[in-house]
mmCIF file of C-alpha atoms in Angstrom:
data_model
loop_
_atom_site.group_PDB
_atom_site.id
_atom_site.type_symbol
_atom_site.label_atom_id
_atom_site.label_comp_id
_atom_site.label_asym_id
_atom_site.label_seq_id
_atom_site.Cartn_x
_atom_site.Cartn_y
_atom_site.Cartn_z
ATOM 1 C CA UNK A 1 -17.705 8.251 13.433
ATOM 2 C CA UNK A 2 -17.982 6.711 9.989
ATOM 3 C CA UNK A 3 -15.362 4.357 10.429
ATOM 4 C CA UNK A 4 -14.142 3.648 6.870
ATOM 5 C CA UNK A 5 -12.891 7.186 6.637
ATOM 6 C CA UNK A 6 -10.797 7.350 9.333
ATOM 7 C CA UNK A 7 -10.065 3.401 10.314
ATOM 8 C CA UNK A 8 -6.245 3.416 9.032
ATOM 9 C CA UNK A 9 -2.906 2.815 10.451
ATOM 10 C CA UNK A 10 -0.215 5.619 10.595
ATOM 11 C CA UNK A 11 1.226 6.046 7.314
ATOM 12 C CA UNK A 12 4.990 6.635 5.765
ATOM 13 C CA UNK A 13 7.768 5.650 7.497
ATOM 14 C CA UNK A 14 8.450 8.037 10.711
ATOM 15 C CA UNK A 15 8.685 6.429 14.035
ATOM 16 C CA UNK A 16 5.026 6.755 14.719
ATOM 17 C CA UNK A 17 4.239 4.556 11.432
ATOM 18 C CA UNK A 18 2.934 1.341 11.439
ATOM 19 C CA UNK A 19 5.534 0.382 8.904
ATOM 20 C CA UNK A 20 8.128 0.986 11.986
ATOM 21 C CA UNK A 21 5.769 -0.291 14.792
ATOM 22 C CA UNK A 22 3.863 -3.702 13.378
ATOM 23 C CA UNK A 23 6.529 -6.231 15.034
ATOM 24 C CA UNK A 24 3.885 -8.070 16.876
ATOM 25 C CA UNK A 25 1.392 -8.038 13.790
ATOM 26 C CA UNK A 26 4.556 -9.349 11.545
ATOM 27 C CA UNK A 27 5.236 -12.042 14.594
ATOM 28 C CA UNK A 28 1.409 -13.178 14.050
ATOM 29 C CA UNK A 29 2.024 -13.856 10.661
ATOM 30 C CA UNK A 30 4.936 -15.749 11.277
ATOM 31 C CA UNK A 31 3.297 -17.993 13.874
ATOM 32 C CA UNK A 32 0.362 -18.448 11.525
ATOM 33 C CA UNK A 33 2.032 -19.043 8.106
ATOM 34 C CA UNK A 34 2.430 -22.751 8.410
ATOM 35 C CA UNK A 35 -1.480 -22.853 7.891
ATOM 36 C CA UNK A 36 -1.443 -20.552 5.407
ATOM 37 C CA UNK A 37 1.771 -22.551 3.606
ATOM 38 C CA UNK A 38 -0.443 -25.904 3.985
ATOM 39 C CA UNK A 39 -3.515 -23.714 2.306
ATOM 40 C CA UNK A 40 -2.286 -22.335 -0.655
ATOM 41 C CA UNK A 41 -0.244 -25.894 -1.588
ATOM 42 C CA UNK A 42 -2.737 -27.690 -1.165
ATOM 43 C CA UNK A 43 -4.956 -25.108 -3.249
ATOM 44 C CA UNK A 44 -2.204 -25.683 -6.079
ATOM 45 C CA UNK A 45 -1.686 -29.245 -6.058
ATOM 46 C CA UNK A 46 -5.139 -30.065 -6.297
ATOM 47 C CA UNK A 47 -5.821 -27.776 -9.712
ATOM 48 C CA UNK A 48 -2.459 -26.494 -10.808
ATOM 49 C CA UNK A 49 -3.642 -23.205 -12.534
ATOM 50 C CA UNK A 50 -1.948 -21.017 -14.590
ATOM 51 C CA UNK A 51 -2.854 -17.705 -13.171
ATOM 52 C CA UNK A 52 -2.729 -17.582 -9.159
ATOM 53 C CA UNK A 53 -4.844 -14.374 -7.494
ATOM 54 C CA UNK A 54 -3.801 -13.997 -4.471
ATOM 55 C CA UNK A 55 -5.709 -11.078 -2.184
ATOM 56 C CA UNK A 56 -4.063 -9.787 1.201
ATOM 57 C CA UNK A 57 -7.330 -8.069 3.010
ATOM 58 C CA UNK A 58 -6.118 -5.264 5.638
ATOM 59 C CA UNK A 59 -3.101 -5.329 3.695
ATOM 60 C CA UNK A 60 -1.839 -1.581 5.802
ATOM 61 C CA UNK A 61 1.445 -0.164 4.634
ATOM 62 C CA UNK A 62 4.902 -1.541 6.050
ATOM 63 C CA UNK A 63 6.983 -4.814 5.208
ATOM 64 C CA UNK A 64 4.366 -7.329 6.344
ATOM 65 C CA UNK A 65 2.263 -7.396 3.706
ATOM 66 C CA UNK A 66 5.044 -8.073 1.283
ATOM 67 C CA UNK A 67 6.230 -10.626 3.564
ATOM 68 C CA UNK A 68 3.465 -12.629 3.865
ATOM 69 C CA UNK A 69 2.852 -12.358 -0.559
ATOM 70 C CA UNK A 70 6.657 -13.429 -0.573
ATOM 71 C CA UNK A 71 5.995 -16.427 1.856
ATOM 72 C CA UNK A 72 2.891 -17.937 -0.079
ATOM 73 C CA UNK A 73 5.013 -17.261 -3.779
ATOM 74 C CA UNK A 74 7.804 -19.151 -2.316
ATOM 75 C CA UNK A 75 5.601 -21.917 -1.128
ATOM 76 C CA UNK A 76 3.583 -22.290 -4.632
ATOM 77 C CA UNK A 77 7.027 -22.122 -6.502
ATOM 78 C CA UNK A 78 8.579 -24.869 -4.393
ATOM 79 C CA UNK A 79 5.284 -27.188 -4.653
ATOM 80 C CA UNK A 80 5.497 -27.033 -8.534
ATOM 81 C CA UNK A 81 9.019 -27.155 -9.148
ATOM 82 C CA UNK A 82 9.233 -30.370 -7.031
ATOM 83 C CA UNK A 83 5.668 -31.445 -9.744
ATOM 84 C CA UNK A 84 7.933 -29.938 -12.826
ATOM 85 C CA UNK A 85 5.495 -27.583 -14.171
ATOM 86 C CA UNK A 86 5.803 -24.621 -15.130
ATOM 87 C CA UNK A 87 5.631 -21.586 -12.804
ATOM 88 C CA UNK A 88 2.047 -20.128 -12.841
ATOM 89 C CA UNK A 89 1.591 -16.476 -13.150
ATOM 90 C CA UNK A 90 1.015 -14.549 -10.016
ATOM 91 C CA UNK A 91 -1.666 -11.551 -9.615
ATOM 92 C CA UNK A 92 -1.124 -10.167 -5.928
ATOM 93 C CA UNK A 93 -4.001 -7.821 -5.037
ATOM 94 C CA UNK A 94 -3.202 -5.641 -2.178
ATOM 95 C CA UNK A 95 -6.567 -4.729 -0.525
ATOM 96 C CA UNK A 96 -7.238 -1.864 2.498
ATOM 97 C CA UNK A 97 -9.809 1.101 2.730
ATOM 98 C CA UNK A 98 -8.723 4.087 1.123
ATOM 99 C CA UNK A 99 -7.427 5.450 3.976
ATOM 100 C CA UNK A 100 -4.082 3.663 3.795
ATOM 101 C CA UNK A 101 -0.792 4.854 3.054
ATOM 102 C CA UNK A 102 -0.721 2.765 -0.797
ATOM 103 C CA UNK A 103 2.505 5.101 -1.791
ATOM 104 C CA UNK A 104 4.178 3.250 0.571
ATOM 105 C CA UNK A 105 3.739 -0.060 -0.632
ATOM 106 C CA UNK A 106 4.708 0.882 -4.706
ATOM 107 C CA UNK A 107 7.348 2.680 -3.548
ATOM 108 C CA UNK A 108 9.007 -0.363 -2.433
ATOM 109 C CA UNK A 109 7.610 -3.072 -4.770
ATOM 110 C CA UNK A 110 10.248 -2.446 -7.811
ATOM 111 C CA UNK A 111 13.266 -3.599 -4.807
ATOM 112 C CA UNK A 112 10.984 -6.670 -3.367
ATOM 113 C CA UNK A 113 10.306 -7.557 -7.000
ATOM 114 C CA UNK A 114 13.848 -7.576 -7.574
ATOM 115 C CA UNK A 115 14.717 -9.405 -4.661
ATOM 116 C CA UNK A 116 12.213 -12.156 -4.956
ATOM 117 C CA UNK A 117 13.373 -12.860 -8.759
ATOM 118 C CA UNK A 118 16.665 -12.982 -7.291
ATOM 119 C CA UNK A 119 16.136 -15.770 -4.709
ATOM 120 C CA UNK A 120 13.722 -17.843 -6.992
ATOM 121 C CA UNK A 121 15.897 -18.182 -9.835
ATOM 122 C CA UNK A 122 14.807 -18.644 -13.870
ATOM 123 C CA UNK A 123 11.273 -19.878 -14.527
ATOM 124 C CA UNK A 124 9.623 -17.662 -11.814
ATOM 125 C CA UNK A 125 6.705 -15.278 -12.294
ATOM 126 C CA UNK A 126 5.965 -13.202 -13.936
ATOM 127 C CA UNK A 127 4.394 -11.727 -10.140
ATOM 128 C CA UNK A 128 1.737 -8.574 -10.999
ATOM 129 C CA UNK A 129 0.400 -6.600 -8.481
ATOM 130 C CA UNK A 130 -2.412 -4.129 -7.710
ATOM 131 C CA UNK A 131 -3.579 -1.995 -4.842
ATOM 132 C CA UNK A 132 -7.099 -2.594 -4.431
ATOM 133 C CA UNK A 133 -9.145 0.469 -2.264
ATOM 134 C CA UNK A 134 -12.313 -0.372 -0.647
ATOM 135 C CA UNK A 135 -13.885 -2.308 2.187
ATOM 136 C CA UNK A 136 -14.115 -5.733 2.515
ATOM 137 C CA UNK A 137 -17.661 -6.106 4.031
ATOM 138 C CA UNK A 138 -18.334 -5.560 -0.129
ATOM 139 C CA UNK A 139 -17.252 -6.748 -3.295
ATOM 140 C CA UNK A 140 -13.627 -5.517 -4.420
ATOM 141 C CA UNK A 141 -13.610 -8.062 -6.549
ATOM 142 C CA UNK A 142 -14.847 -9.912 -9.642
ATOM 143 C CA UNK A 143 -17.060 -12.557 -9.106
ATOM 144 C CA UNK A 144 -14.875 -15.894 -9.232
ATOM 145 C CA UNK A 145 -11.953 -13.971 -9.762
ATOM 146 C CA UNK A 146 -9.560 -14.741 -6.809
ATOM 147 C CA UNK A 147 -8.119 -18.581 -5.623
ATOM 148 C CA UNK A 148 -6.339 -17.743 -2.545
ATOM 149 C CA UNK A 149 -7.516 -14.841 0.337
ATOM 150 C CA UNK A 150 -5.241 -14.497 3.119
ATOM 151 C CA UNK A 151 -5.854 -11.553 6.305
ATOM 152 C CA UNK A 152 -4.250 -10.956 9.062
ATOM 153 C CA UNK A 153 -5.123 -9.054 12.218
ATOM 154 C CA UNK A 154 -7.932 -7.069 10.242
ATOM 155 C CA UNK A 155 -11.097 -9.016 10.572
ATOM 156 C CA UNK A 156 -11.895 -7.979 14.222
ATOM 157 C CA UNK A 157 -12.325 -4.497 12.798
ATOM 158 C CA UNK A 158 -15.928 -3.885 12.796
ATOM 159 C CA UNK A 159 -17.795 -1.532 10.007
ATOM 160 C CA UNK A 160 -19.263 0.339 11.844
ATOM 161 C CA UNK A 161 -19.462 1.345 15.775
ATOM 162 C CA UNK A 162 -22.198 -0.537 16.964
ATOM 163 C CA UNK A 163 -25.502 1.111 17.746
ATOM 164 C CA UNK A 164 -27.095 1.279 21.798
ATOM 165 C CA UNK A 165 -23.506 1.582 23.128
ATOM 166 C CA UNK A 166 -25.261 4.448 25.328
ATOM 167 C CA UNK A 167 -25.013 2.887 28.441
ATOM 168 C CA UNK A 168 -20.818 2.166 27.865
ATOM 169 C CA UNK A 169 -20.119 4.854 30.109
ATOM 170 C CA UNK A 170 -16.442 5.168 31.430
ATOM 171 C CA UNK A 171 -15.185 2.533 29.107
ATOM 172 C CA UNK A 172 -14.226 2.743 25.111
ATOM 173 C CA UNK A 173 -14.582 -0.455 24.386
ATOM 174 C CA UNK A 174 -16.108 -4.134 26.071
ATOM 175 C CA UNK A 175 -15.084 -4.395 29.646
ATOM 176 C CA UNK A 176 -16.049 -5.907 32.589
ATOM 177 C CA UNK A 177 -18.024 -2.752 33.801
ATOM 178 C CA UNK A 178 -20.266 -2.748 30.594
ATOM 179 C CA UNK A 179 -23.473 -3.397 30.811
ATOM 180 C CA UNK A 180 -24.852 -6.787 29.164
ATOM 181 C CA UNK A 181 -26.883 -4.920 26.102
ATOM 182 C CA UNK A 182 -23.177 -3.553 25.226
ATOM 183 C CA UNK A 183 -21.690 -6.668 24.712
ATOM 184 C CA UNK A 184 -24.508 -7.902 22.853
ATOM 185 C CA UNK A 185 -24.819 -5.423 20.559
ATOM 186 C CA UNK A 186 -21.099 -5.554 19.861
ATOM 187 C CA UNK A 187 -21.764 -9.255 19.564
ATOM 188 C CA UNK A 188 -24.963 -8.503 16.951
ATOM 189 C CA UNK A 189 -22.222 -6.285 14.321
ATOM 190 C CA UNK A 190 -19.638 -8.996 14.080
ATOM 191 C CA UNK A 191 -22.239 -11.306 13.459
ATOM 192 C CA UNK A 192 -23.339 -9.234 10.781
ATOM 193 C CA UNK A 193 -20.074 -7.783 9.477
ATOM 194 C CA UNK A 194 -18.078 -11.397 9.536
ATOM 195 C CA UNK A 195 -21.356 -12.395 7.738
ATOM 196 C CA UNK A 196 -21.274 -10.418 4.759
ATOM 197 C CA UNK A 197 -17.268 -10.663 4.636
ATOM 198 C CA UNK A 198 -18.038 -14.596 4.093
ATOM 199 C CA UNK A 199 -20.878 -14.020 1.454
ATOM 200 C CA UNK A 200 -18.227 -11.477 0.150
ATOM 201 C CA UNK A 201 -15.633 -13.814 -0.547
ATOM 202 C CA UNK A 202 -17.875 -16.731 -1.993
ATOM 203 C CA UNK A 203 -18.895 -14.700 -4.753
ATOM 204 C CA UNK A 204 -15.090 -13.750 -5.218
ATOM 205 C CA UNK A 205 -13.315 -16.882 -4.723
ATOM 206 C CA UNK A 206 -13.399 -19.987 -7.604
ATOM 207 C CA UNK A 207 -15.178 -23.240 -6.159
ATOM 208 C CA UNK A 208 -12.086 -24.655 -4.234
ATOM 209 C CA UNK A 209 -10.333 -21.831 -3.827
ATOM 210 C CA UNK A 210 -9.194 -21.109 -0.051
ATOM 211 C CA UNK A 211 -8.847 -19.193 2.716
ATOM 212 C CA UNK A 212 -7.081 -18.116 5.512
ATOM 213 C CA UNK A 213 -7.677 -15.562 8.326
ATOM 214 C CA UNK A 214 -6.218 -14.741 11.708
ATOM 215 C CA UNK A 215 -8.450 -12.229 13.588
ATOM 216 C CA UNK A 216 -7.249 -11.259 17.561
ATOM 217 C CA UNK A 217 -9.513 -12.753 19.636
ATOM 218 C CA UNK A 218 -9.700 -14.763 22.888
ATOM 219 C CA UNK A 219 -10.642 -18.186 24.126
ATOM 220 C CA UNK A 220 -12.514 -17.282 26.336
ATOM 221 C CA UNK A 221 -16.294 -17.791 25.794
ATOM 222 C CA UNK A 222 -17.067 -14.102 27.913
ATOM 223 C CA UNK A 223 -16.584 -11.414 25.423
ATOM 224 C CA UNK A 224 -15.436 -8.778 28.135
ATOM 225 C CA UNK A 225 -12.665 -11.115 29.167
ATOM 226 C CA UNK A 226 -9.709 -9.264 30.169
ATOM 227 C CA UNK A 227 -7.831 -11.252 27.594
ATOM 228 C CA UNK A 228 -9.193 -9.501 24.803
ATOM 229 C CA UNK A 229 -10.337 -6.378 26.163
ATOM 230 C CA UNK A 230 -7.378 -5.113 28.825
ATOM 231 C CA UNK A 231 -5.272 -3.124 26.254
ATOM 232 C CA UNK A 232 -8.162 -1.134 25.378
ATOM 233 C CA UNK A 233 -8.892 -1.005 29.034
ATOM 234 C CA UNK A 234 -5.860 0.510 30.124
ATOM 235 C CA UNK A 235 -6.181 3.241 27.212
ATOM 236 C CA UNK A 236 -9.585 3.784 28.773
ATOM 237 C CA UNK A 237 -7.410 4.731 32.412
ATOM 238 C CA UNK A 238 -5.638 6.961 30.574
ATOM 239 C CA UNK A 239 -8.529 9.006 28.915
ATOM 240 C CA UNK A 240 -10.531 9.218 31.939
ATOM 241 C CA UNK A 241 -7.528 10.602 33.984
ATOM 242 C CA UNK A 242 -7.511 13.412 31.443
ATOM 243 C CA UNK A 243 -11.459 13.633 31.530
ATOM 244 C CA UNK A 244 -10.859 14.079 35.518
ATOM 245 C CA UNK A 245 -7.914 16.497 34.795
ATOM 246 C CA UNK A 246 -10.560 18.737 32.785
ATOM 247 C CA UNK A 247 -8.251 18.052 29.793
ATOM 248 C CA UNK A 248 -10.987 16.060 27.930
ATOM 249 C CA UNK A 249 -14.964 16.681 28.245
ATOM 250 C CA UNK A 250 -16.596 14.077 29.606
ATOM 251 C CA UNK A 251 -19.366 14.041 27.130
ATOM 252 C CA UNK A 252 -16.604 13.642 24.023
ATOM 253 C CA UNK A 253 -14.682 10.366 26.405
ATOM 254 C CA UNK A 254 -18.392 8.782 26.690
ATOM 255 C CA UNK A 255 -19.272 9.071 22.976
ATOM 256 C CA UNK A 256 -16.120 7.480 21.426
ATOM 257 C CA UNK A 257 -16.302 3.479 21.419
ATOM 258 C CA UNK A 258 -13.712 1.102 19.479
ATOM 259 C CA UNK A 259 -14.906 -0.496 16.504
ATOM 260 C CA UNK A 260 -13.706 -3.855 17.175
ATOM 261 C CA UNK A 261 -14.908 -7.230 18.340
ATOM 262 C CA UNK A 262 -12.338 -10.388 19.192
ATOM 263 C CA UNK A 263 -14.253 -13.208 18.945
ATOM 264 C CA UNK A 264 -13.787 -17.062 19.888
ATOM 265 C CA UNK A 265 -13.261 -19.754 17.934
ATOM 266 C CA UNK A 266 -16.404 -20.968 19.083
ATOM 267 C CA UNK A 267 -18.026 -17.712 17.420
ATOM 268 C CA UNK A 268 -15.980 -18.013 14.368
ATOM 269 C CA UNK A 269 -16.965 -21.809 13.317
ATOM 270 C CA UNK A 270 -21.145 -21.057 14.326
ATOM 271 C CA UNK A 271 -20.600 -18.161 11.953
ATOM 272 C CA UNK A 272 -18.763 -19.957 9.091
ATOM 273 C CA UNK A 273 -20.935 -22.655 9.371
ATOM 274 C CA UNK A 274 -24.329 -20.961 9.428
ATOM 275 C CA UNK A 275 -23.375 -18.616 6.351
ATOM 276 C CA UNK A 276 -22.545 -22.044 4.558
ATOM 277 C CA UNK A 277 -20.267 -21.347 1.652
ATOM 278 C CA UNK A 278 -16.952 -22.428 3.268
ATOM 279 C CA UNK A 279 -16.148 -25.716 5.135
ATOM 280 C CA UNK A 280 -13.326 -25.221 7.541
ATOM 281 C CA UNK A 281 -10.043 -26.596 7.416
ATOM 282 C CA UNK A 282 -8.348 -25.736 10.812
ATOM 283 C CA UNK A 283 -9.643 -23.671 13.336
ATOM 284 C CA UNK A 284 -6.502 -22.866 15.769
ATOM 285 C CA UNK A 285 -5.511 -20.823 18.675
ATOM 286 C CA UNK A 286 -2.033 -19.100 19.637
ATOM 287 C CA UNK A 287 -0.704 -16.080 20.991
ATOM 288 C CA UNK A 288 2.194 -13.845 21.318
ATOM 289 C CA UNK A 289 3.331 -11.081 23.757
ATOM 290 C CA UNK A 290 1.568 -7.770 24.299
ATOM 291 C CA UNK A 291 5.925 -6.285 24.051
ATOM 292 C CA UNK A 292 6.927 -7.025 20.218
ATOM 293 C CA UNK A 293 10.477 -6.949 21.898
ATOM 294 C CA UNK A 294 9.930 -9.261 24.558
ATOM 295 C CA UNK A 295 13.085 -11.804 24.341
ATOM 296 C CA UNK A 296 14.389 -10.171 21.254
ATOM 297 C CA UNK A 297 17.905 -8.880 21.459
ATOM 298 C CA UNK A 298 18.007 -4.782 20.504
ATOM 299 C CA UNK A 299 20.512 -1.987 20.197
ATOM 300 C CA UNK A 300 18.862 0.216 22.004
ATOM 301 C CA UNK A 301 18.088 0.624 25.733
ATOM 302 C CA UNK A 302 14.774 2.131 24.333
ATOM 303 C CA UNK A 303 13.472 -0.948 23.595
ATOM 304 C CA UNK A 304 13.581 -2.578 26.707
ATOM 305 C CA UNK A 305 10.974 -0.437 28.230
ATOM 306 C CA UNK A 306 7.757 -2.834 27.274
ATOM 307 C CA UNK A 307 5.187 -0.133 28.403
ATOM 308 C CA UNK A 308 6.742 2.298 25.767
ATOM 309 C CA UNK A 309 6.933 -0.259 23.079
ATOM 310 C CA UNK A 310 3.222 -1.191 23.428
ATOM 311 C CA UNK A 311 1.969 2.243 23.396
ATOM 312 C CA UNK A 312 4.355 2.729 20.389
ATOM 313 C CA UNK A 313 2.178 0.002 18.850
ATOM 314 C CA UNK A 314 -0.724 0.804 19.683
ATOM 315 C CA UNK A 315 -0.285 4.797 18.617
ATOM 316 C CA UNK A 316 0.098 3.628 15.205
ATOM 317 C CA UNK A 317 -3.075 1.437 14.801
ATOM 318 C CA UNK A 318 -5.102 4.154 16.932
ATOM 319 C CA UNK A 319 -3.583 7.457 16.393
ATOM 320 C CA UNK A 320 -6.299 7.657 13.352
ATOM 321 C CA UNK A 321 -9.656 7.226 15.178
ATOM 322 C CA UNK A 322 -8.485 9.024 18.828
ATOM 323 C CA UNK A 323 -7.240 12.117 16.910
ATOM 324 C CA UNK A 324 -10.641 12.323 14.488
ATOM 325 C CA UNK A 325 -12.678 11.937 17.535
ATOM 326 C CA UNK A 326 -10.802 14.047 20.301
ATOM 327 C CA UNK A 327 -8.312 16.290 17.876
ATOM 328 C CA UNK A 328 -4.513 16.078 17.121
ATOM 329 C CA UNK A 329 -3.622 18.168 20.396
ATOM 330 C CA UNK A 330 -4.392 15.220 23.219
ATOM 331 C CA UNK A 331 -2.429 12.900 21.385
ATOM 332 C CA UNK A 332 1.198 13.016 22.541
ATOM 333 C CA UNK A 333 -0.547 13.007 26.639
ATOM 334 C CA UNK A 334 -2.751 10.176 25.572
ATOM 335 C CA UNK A 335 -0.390 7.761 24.639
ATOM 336 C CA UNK A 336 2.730 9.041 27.181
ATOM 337 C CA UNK A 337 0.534 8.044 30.301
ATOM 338 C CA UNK A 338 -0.875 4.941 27.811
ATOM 339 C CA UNK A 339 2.660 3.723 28.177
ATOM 340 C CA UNK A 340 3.186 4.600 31.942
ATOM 341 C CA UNK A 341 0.354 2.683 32.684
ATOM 342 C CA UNK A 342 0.714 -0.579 30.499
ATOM 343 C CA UNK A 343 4.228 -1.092 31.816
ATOM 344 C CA UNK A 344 2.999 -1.037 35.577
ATOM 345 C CA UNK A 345 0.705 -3.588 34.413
ATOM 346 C CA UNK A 346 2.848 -5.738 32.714
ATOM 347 C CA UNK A 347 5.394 -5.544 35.333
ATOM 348 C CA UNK A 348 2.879 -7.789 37.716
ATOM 349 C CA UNK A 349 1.130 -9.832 35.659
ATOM 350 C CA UNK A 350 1.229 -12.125 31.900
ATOM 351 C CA UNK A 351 0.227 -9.747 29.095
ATOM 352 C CA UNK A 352 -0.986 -11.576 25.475
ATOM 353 C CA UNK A 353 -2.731 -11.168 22.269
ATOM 354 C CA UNK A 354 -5.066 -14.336 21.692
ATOM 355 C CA UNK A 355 -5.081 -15.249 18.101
ATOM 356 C CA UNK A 356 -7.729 -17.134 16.473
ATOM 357 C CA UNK A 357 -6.814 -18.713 12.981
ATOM 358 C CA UNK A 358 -9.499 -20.625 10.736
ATOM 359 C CA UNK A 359 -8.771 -21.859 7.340
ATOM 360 C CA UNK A 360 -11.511 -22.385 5.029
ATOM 361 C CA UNK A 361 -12.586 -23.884 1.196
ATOM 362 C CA UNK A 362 -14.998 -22.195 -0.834
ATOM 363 C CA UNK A 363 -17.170 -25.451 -1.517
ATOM 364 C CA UNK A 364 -17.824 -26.058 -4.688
#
């Protein structure tokens, strides 16, 4: 599977689209923004330039991207009306592999332009954008041309699959039945990939500039803990039922492996630290519900059915890869018994995504 042709979230606007089905992605950002906030004002304040490039890596298509550009403006604009200077101009690059839906995002830019001149008043802007194609374990970007970097719930996307997952039968991704060589090599491409992303980024990013990235993960120091691993466990059930059923060959189920790792903090600092460019920050930890809708109040009956809501979710970050690997046909089957079995699960026990946050400064 070469993973940077078909590693994209659902496009347009249907209720399969990640645009309709990235509340717990646009929760993350919420619970992480305060670090971001403290980043990019403290980025400003310290060397007040007239141009601000700001990059969203894994940008996808949907509202949160905008959101969290809007959130960082709004910040930046505060900081240097309270100083009295004038506002800088903004250059927001929005960066994803080529695979994403882009339309989406310029089809609604000329309203959130609009909107965001409305509620900042005279003396904002002018606020430039630009959809940037292309992966970011290379260079997107001019050398010293960006100040601020901010990703969300991208960076535990690996590359590339990793190589001498042979002996992963029965699972798709890290679980407690793989065998040790499994993890390691899974362990061996985020090294590499989170690596080069690093190196990446130095060359991109002015001396000072700053960064900030929250990449699911777990606290746990076992990389097959259940905390990290379980939702792509449970998809895993589901599959093998339909292997059993005769629905799926067993040789396609044992060749298909997620490209993901969700590493600690532990593993993020020894990697930020060893590649050297970057001293960190903050390194923190939170995490939100598996159900998007858990304590929210809805509408719709629909949404109180957490198994169906996390499947929802998960269909439009995975939809891509399962349907390039195993065809278009299994997909509706797939993800109805996905649901049935996620919301026996999280009727009887705690369901979370793990977050792991680090904010860095390119040294100088």
């Amino acid at each position: 599977m070469e993973v940077a042709q078909v590693l994209h979230m659902n496009g347009g606007r249907g209720e399969k689209s990640y645009a309709e089905n990235s509340l717990v992605q646009r929760k993350v950002i919420s619970i992480t923004m305060r670090i971001a906030k403290e980043a990019i004002t403290n980025l400003y304040c310290s060397t007040f330039p007239k141009s601000l490039a700001i990059a969203d890596l894994g940008c996808s298509s949907g509202p949160n991207t905008l959101y969290a550009v809007s959130e960082l403006v709004k910040v930046v604009d505060e900081a240097r009306g309270k100083l009295g200077h004038q506002s800088p101009e903004y250059q927001v690059l929005l960066n994803d592999l080529p695979g994403n839906d882009f339309n989406a995002i310029f089809k609604s830019l000329a309203g959130f332009q609009e909107n965001l001149k409305k509620q900042m008043g005279d003396g904002f802007g002018p606020c430039f954008f630009a959809g940037v194609p292309g992966s970011f374990y290379c260079r997107p970007f001019r050398a010293k041309s960006l100040h601020f970097v901010h990703s969300s719930y991208s960076l535990m996307w690996l590359s590339r699959v990793p190589e001498g997952l042979e002996g992963n039968k029965g699972n798709i991704y890290m679980a407690s039945t793989s065998p040790p060589s499994v993890l390691k090599a899974y362990y061996m491409q985020f090294q590499k990939d989170f690596t080069l992303f690093l190196k990446c980024r130095s060359e991109e990013l002015v001396a000072g500039g700053r960064m900030v990235l929250t990449i699911l993960g777990r606290r746990s120091e076992d990389p097959s803990s259940k905390e990290c691993c379980y939702i792509w466990e449970l998809l895993a059930v589901a599959l093998n039922e339909m292997v059993l059923e005769g629905i799926i060959e067993e040789e396609k189920f044992d060749s298909f492996n997620i490209p993901q790792y969700t590493p600690s903090p532990f593993e993020v600092e020894t990697q930020v630290k060893k590649e050297g460019s970057f001293t960190i920050d903050r390194l923190e930890v939170s995490q939100v519900n598996w159900n998007a809708y858990d304590n929210e109040v809805h509408q719709s009956a629909a949404f109180e059915d957490g198994g169906y809501n996390v499947a929802r979710c998960m269909r439009a970050v995975a939809e891509p890869l399962l349907a390039s690997h195993f065809g278009e046909a299994i997909i509706d089957e797939v993800f109805s018994r996905y649901g049935e079995i996620v919301a026996s699960r999280m009727s009887k026990e705690k369901t979370e995504f793990v977050n792991v946050t680090v904010s860095v400064t390119r040294k100088g």
